[in-house]
Amino acid sequence: MATATSARVTLFEDIFEITALNPEGKKFERVNRLSATGTTFECDLLLDYNCQIYSLLEGEKMTLVLASTLNLDGSPDDHTSYNPATTYQSELTLADNYEYVMHGRVFDVSYKKDGVVVIAISFGGLLCRLTGDQRHVSSILPDMRLYILVKKD
């Protein structure tokens, strides 16, 4: 039931295979940077995440979703605060289906040749770069606030 409803709020979804952890060396104690390739849309992903609270390994597969809201009915979030104890007292949200969730803002969308788009997102300093065909990421716009949701497959 949640899957059919959540499709309305999903901007992008794919299963990624992690090809490398910290490909340029480890820079911060609590942060890993993963490099991954999408199995369906063949997008390239670089993603920083807090490795003290979530563990991912090279070779693992993970589902990654970019969503405009956590509300399953598609109603917009205020994007200013999140308190699960008061905001979503007994309601299920999109986050309940995932293991790791961050909120951020798109800070750059670059159009390259052959229809390739590079999208840069900041999640409070943890960065994400998604590179792929513009047909698959066309709903992600500059300055958009969104959620990234991750779970291991």
PDB file of C-alpha atoms in Angstrom:
ATOM      1  CA  MET A   1       0.000   0.000   0.000  1.00  0.00           C
ATOM      2  CA  ALA A   2       2.742   2.498   0.916  1.00  0.00           C
ATOM      3  CA  THR A   3       4.614   1.783  -2.292  1.00  0.00           C
ATOM      4  CA  ALA A   4       1.759   2.725  -4.613  1.00  0.00           C
ATOM      5  CA  THR A   5       1.029   5.922  -2.718  1.00  0.00           C
ATOM      6  CA  SER A   6       4.664   6.965  -2.337  1.00  0.00           C
ATOM      7  CA  ALA A   7       5.200   6.946  -6.110  1.00  0.00           C
ATOM      8  CA  ARG A   8       3.606  10.418  -6.215  1.00  0.00           C
ATOM      9  CA  VAL A   9       6.333  11.952  -4.056  1.00  0.00           C
ATOM     10  CA  THR A  10       9.305  10.145  -5.583  1.00  0.00           C
ATOM     11  CA  LEU A  11      11.499  12.308  -7.828  1.00  0.00           C
ATOM     12  CA  PHE A  12      14.059   9.592  -8.574  1.00  0.00           C
ATOM     13  CA  GLU A  13      14.573   5.961  -7.550  1.00  0.00           C
ATOM     14  CA  ASP A  14      17.128   3.335  -8.505  1.00  0.00           C
ATOM     15  CA  ILE A  15      19.129   0.459  -7.075  1.00  0.00           C
ATOM     16  CA  PHE A  16      22.832   1.287  -6.880  1.00  0.00           C
ATOM     17  CA  GLU A  17      25.795  -1.049  -6.589  1.00  0.00           C
ATOM     18  CA  ILE A  18      28.569   0.428  -4.464  1.00  0.00           C
ATOM     19  CA  THR A  19      31.775   0.337  -6.504  1.00  0.00           C
ATOM     20  CA  ALA A  20      34.123   2.079  -4.038  1.00  0.00           C
ATOM     21  CA  LEU A  21      34.260   3.558  -0.535  1.00  0.00           C
ATOM     22  CA  ASN A  22      36.337   6.702  -0.067  1.00  0.00           C
ATOM     23  CA  PRO A  23      37.799   6.557  -3.615  1.00  0.00           C
ATOM     24  CA  GLU A  24      39.940   9.642  -2.955  1.00  0.00           C
ATOM     25  CA  GLY A  25      40.938   8.583   0.571  1.00  0.00           C
ATOM     26  CA  LYS A  26      39.163   9.057   3.874  1.00  0.00           C
ATOM     27  CA  LYS A  27      38.874  12.764   4.732  1.00  0.00           C
ATOM     28  CA  PHE A  28      36.724  12.766   7.887  1.00  0.00           C
ATOM     29  CA  GLU A  29      36.446  10.329  10.778  1.00  0.00           C
ATOM     30  CA  ARG A  30      32.645  10.101  10.788  1.00  0.00           C
ATOM     31  CA  VAL A  31      31.988  10.394   7.046  1.00  0.00           C
ATOM     32  CA  ASN A  32      32.424   7.951   4.187  1.00  0.00           C
ATOM     33  CA  ARG A  33      32.055   8.838   0.525  1.00  0.00           C
ATOM     34  CA  LEU A  34      30.694   6.102  -1.671  1.00  0.00           C
ATOM     35  CA  SER A  35      30.842   5.756  -5.412  1.00  0.00           C
ATOM     36  CA  ALA A  36      28.054   3.724  -7.001  1.00  0.00           C
ATOM     37  CA  THR A  37      26.407   2.912 -10.315  1.00  0.00           C
ATOM     38  CA  GLY A  38      22.666   2.610 -10.861  1.00  0.00           C
ATOM     39  CA  THR A  39      21.492  -0.776 -12.070  1.00  0.00           C
ATOM     40  CA  THR A  40      18.424   0.487 -13.961  1.00  0.00           C
ATOM     41  CA  PHE A  41      19.219   3.999 -15.209  1.00  0.00           C
ATOM     42  CA  GLU A  42      23.037   3.631 -15.118  1.00  0.00           C
ATOM     43  CA  CYS A  43      23.476   6.906 -13.224  1.00  0.00           C
ATOM     44  CA  ASP A  44      26.735   7.559 -11.371  1.00  0.00           C
ATOM     45  CA  LEU A  45      26.507   8.510  -7.712  1.00  0.00           C
ATOM     46  CA  LEU A  46      28.929  10.027  -5.217  1.00  0.00           C
ATOM     47  CA  LEU A  47      27.384  10.247  -1.746  1.00  0.00           C
ATOM     48  CA  ASP A  48      28.720  11.328   1.645  1.00  0.00           C
ATOM     49  CA  TYR A  49      27.055   9.682   4.647  1.00  0.00           C
ATOM     50  CA  ASN A  50      27.605   9.370   8.376  1.00  0.00           C
ATOM     51  CA  CYS A  51      29.409   6.036   8.746  1.00  0.00           C
ATOM     52  CA  GLN A  52      29.035   6.042  12.532  1.00  0.00           C
ATOM     53  CA  ILE A  53      25.281   5.593  12.298  1.00  0.00           C
ATOM     54  CA  TYR A  54      24.943   3.731   8.994  1.00  0.00           C
ATOM     55  CA  SER A  55      27.201   1.088   7.491  1.00  0.00           C
ATOM     56  CA  LEU A  56      27.602   0.355   3.796  1.00  0.00           C
ATOM     57  CA  LEU A  57      30.224  -1.872   2.170  1.00  0.00           C
ATOM     58  CA  GLU A  58      31.804  -2.001  -1.264  1.00  0.00           C
ATOM     59  CA  GLY A  59      29.891  -4.445  -3.457  1.00  0.00           C
ATOM     60  CA  GLU A  60      26.596  -4.013  -1.596  1.00  0.00           C
ATOM     61  CA  LYS A  61      23.448  -2.885  -3.363  1.00  0.00           C
ATOM     62  CA  MET A  62      21.191  -0.184  -1.998  1.00  0.00           C
ATOM     63  CA  THR A  63      17.950   1.433  -3.024  1.00  0.00           C
ATOM     64  CA  LEU A  64      18.172   5.206  -3.208  1.00  0.00           C
ATOM     65  CA  VAL A  65      15.170   7.519  -3.459  1.00  0.00           C
ATOM     66  CA  LEU A  66      15.008  11.283  -3.846  1.00  0.00           C
ATOM     67  CA  ALA A  67      11.644  12.603  -2.666  1.00  0.00           C
ATOM     68  CA  SER A  68      10.041  16.012  -2.286  1.00  0.00           C
ATOM     69  CA  THR A  69       8.137  15.059   0.878  1.00  0.00           C
ATOM     70  CA  LEU A  70       7.946  12.291   3.445  1.00  0.00           C
ATOM     71  CA  ASN A  71       4.136  12.429   3.474  1.00  0.00           C
ATOM     72  CA  LEU A  72       2.691   9.372   1.743  1.00  0.00           C
ATOM     73  CA  ASP A  73      -0.335  11.354   0.569  1.00  0.00           C
ATOM     74  CA  GLY A  74       1.971  13.691  -1.346  1.00  0.00           C
ATOM     75  CA  SER A  75       1.183  16.749   0.758  1.00  0.00           C
ATOM     76  CA  PRO A  76       4.186  19.101   0.938  1.00  0.00           C
ATOM     77  CA  ASP A  77       6.524  19.296   3.924  1.00  0.00           C
ATOM     78  CA  ASP A  78       7.378  22.637   5.499  1.00  0.00           C
ATOM     79  CA  HIS A  79      11.097  21.727   5.064  1.00  0.00           C
ATOM     80  CA  THR A  80      12.012  23.783   8.135  1.00  0.00           C
ATOM     81  CA  SER A  81      11.916  21.246  10.950  1.00  0.00           C
ATOM     82  CA  TYR A  82      11.461  17.566  11.647  1.00  0.00           C
ATOM     83  CA  ASN A  83      10.317  16.139  14.937  1.00  0.00           C
ATOM     84  CA  PRO A  84       8.938  12.623  14.544  1.00  0.00           C
ATOM     85  CA  ALA A  85       7.429  12.689  18.032  1.00  0.00           C
ATOM     86  CA  THR A  86       5.088  15.578  17.206  1.00  0.00           C
ATOM     87  CA  THR A  87       5.016  15.850  13.430  1.00  0.00           C
ATOM     88  CA  TYR A  88       4.027  12.289  12.541  1.00  0.00           C
ATOM     89  CA  GLN A  89       2.595  10.962  15.816  1.00  0.00           C
ATOM     90  CA  SER A  90       0.874   7.874  14.450  1.00  0.00           C
ATOM     91  CA  GLU A  91       1.100   8.369  10.699  1.00  0.00           C
ATOM     92  CA  LEU A  92       3.436   6.315   8.577  1.00  0.00           C
ATOM     93  CA  THR A  93       5.812   8.258   6.356  1.00  0.00           C
ATOM     94  CA  LEU A  94       8.053   7.399   3.447  1.00  0.00           C
ATOM     95  CA  ALA A  95      10.964   7.372   5.921  1.00  0.00           C
ATOM     96  CA  ASP A  96       9.489   4.335   7.687  1.00  0.00           C
ATOM     97  CA  ASN A  97      10.400   2.210   4.649  1.00  0.00           C
ATOM     98  CA  TYR A  98      14.083   3.197   4.689  1.00  0.00           C
ATOM     99  CA  GLU A  99      17.098   2.888   6.994  1.00  0.00           C
ATOM    100  CA  TYR A 100      18.926   6.179   6.403  1.00  0.00           C
ATOM    101  CA  VAL A 101      17.305   9.540   5.588  1.00  0.00           C
ATOM    102  CA  MET A 102      18.745  13.025   5.061  1.00  0.00           C
ATOM    103  CA  HIS A 103      17.194  16.364   4.100  1.00  0.00           C
ATOM    104  CA  GLY A 104      18.963  18.760   1.774  1.00  0.00           C
ATOM    105  CA  ARG A 105      18.933  21.256  -1.051  1.00  0.00           C
ATOM    106  CA  VAL A 106      19.936  21.058  -4.696  1.00  0.00           C
ATOM    107  CA  PHE A 107      22.678  23.635  -5.162  1.00  0.00           C
ATOM    108  CA  ASP A 108      23.706  22.983  -8.750  1.00  0.00           C
ATOM    109  CA  VAL A 109      22.293  21.431 -11.901  1.00  0.00           C
ATOM    110  CA  SER A 110      24.745  21.281 -14.814  1.00  0.00           C
ATOM    111  CA  TYR A 111      23.759  20.200 -18.305  1.00  0.00           C
ATOM    112  CA  LYS A 112      26.504  18.410 -20.210  1.00  0.00           C
ATOM    113  CA  LYS A 113      26.571  17.158 -23.789  1.00  0.00           C
ATOM    114  CA  ASP A 114      24.480  14.234 -25.015  1.00  0.00           C
ATOM    115  CA  GLY A 115      21.667  14.908 -22.516  1.00  0.00           C
ATOM    116  CA  VAL A 116      23.743  14.195 -19.405  1.00  0.00           C
ATOM    117  CA  VAL A 117      22.895  16.137 -16.236  1.00  0.00           C
ATOM    118  CA  VAL A 118      25.018  16.499 -13.097  1.00  0.00           C
ATOM    119  CA  ILE A 119      22.996  17.285  -9.970  1.00  0.00           C
ATOM    120  CA  ALA A 120      24.759  18.448  -6.805  1.00  0.00           C
ATOM    121  CA  ILE A 121      22.914  18.299  -3.480  1.00  0.00           C
ATOM    122  CA  SER A 122      24.046  19.329  -0.003  1.00  0.00           C
ATOM    123  CA  PHE A 123      22.682  17.587   3.073  1.00  0.00           C
ATOM    124  CA  GLY A 124      24.012  19.926   5.733  1.00  0.00           C
ATOM    125  CA  GLY A 125      27.534  19.613   4.343  1.00  0.00           C
ATOM    126  CA  LEU A 126      27.296  15.959   3.346  1.00  0.00           C
ATOM    127  CA  LEU A 127      27.369  16.078  -0.431  1.00  0.00           C
ATOM    128  CA  CYS A 128      25.747  14.095  -3.204  1.00  0.00           C
ATOM    129  CA  ARG A 129      26.494  14.175  -6.909  1.00  0.00           C
ATOM    130  CA  LEU A 130      24.145  12.317  -9.238  1.00  0.00           C
ATOM    131  CA  THR A 131      25.118  12.107 -12.907  1.00  0.00           C
ATOM    132  CA  GLY A 132      22.798  10.647 -15.499  1.00  0.00           C
ATOM    133  CA  ASP A 133      20.501  11.040 -18.468  1.00  0.00           C
ATOM    134  CA  GLN A 134      18.233  14.062 -18.081  1.00  0.00           C
ATOM    135  CA  ARG A 135      15.173  11.919 -18.892  1.00  0.00           C
ATOM    136  CA  HIS A 136      15.540  10.177 -15.525  1.00  0.00           C
ATOM    137  CA  VAL A 137      16.269  13.220 -13.348  1.00  0.00           C
ATOM    138  CA  SER A 138      14.175  15.921 -15.036  1.00  0.00           C
ATOM    139  CA  SER A 139      11.958  16.457 -11.974  1.00  0.00           C
ATOM    140  CA  ILE A 140      14.933  17.562  -9.845  1.00  0.00           C
ATOM    141  CA  LEU A 141      15.323  21.335 -10.093  1.00  0.00           C
ATOM    142  CA  PRO A 142      17.851  23.931  -8.878  1.00  0.00           C
ATOM    143  CA  ASP A 143      17.304  25.134  -5.281  1.00  0.00           C
ATOM    144  CA  MET A 144      14.801  22.330  -4.637  1.00  0.00           C
ATOM    145  CA  ARG A 145      14.583  20.971  -1.097  1.00  0.00           C
ATOM    146  CA  LEU A 146      14.351  17.212  -0.955  1.00  0.00           C
ATOM    147  CA  TYR A 147      14.960  14.051   1.022  1.00  0.00           C
ATOM    148  CA  ILE A 148      17.355  11.239   0.219  1.00  0.00           C
ATOM    149  CA  LEU A 149      16.280   7.837   1.504  1.00  0.00           C
ATOM    150  CA  VAL A 150      18.511   4.755   1.491  1.00  0.00           C
ATOM    151  CA  LYS A 151      18.076   1.095   2.367  1.00  0.00           C
ATOM    152  CA  LYS A 152      20.240  -1.928   1.713  1.00  0.00           C
ATOM    153  CA  ASP A 153      18.996  -4.529  -0.750  1.00  0.00           C
TER     154      ASP A 153
END
